[in-house]
Amino acid sequence: MEDSSIQEYKIQSFDMETQTLLKTALKDPGSVDLEKVSNVIVDQSLKNQVFSREAGRISFTIVQAETRQSGGNLFRRNLLNRLQQEFTAREETRRRSVQEWVCYVSFICNIFDYVKVNNMPMVALVHPVYDCLFRLAQPDALKNEEEVDCLVLQLHRIGEQLEALNAQRMSELFFLLRDAILLLDGLSSLGRLLLLEVLEVRASGWTLSDPAKKYYYSEVTD
Amino acid sequence: MSNQHRHARDDTAAHERRNKEVSGWSHCRKRGADGCVRSNGEADSTNNSDRRGHRSSLPRPESFTTPESEGPVSRIRDWGDEVEADEMRTSVRRDIQRYRRRILAGDFIQRERKTSSGSSDSQDSRDSPAAGDIETDEGVLMRRQKQINYGKNTLAYDRYVKEVPKHLRQPGVHPRTPNKFKKYSRRSWDQQIKLWKVKLHAWDPPAQEGSDLQPVEGIDLGEIMDLDFDFAEDPETEIQYPKSNNAASSLHEVSCGGTPSKVMKIDQLSMA
């Protein structure tokens, strides 16, 4: 259980103290400072590319553990408040470090994907997530491959759910993407390819048909 | 930071209100008589910018802008609050569905057996409301659910539930969670909750005075005197008020509906 949970939650790169804290939180949330735990998770997500894409799972497990043990919500509440603070400061973050900004987007999207409430995604996050994706779809962001990469990754992972919750904003987002494919000078050829692929994925109901898979991935070694 | 935003948002709201008053369109924010989208100058575009193709000059979080479909937001909420409110709303909706199905099934079964003797089914002993006669106002249900949660979130309730399985419950002796779907006046409901929580104190953990061996102790007459007796609880049971060192504080807590008892107890235990 110990090793598999480290693997599963992608925390193997953290220092021992942090790993222990998180493992204890999973087993016995009442015995740790959950506010501290949520801060640790947010901070690590902003620094660690790999973890930012997977933090949702460990977060949800802790949420459920806390509910089961005490009916409480401290962890989730603090996590959301931190998310909100970082959201408010996102433009500043992006100016300071595109990496950190990209980590934040991955993180909030992953939380949206995994932390469900009554089996539904947290509706309060829909607009903020869209706001982030819209930011990534701006011309200045699309010129950076890492931002394009982040954008298409999130769309692959949560595009379908997002569209179900707010189809209009998804349409508007794709207007921007289409414009970029056709008109944006600074878009790299890889960027263009990534956007075309996600365009097609959406058009076929968020899956990739076999011919499309061949077209986009035949040259790619994974 | 939030003060700034509140200020900006108030300005926007005030600006919109002024526009509305001037043009006389109190019911329609977006369109003029010709059906075209009316531009309110900054107010509208500021509200829209976050939602329509992001104009990154004003990256205000969505919770600070007035959502068009839902009407004015009375106060700025943080995501923690919003998610909890959503959670309660979806739980309550799910509960309504479940309850409706239950009473419809119950009605059917009741018709099948004409005489129901000794049945402890809640739908027999108390008049089960017709499916159309239940409380459906979400605000009311959410408030009631919150009050029920405060009571259930206690050590006393945990111990009670473990000690007395549902089928062994005796009416009058064992506290029963008030049914949030029945129509009651506000006063009646609040009193039911109060009494229910007081009764639950009989199962407080023995670390406190007033253990479950002695539920009948002194009565706080001041509390009883203004009780409303128009609900379906057996009046005799009201005598069983556990009075302990904690009675004052627990009754106080009951009437303010503030800190959930569990949190209080942990504090008390840690101070012991």
Coordinates of N, CA and C in Angstrom, one line a residue, chain B residues 19 24 44 50 69 74 85 88 94 117 134 137 153-154 158-159 163 171 188 245 258:
Chain B
N19 N -28.3 53.2 -15.1 CA -28.7 53.1 -16.5 C -30.2 52.6 -16.6
G24 N -35.6 53.3 -18.0 CA -36.9 52.7 -17.6 C -37.0 51.2 -17.9
D44 N -21.7 46.8 -18.8 CA -22.0 45.5 -19.5 C -20.7 44.9 -19.9
D50 N -15.2 38.8 -18.9 CA -14.7 37.5 -18.4 C -15.3 36.3 -19.1
S69 N -27.5 34.8 -16.3 CA -28.6 34.0 -16.2 C -29.2 34.0 -14.8
S74 N -26.1 38.5 -4.4 CA -26.3 39.4 -3.3 C -24.9 39.7 -2.5
A85 N -22.5 25.2 -1.0 CA -23.9 25.5 -1.3 C -24.4 24.6 -2.5
M88 N -25.0 21.1 -1.2 CA -26.2 21.0 -0.4 C -27.4 21.0 -1.3
R94 N -31.7 15.6 -4.7 CA -31.7 14.2 -4.7 C -32.6 13.6 -3.6
S117 N -51.8 -2.5 11.9 CA -51.7 -2.4 13.4 C -50.3 -2.5 13.8
I134 N -45.6 18.3 -0.2 CA -44.4 18.3 0.6 C -43.7 19.7 0.4
D137 N -39.5 24.1 -1.4 CA -38.7 25.3 -1.6 C -37.3 25.0 -1.2
N153 N -24.0 16.0 13.3 CA -22.5 16.1 13.3 C -22.0 16.1 14.7
T154 N -22.6 15.4 15.6 CA -22.2 15.4 17.0 C -21.8 14.0 17.5
D158 N -23.7 10.2 16.9 CA -23.0 9.0 16.5 C -23.2 7.8 17.5
R159 N -23.1 8.2 18.8 CA -23.3 7.1 19.8 C -24.7 6.6 19.8
E163 N -26.0 2.8 19.1 CA -26.6 2.1 20.2 C -28.0 1.6 19.9
P171 N -41.0 5.3 19.9 CA -41.5 6.7 19.7 C -41.6 7.3 21.1
S188 N -42.5 26.3 14.4 CA -42.7 24.9 14.7 C -41.4 24.1 14.4
N245 N -23.7 20.3 33.6 CA -22.9 21.5 33.5 C -23.0 22.1 32.1
G258 N -25.1 27.6 16.3 CA -23.8 28.1 15.9 C -22.9 26.9 15.7

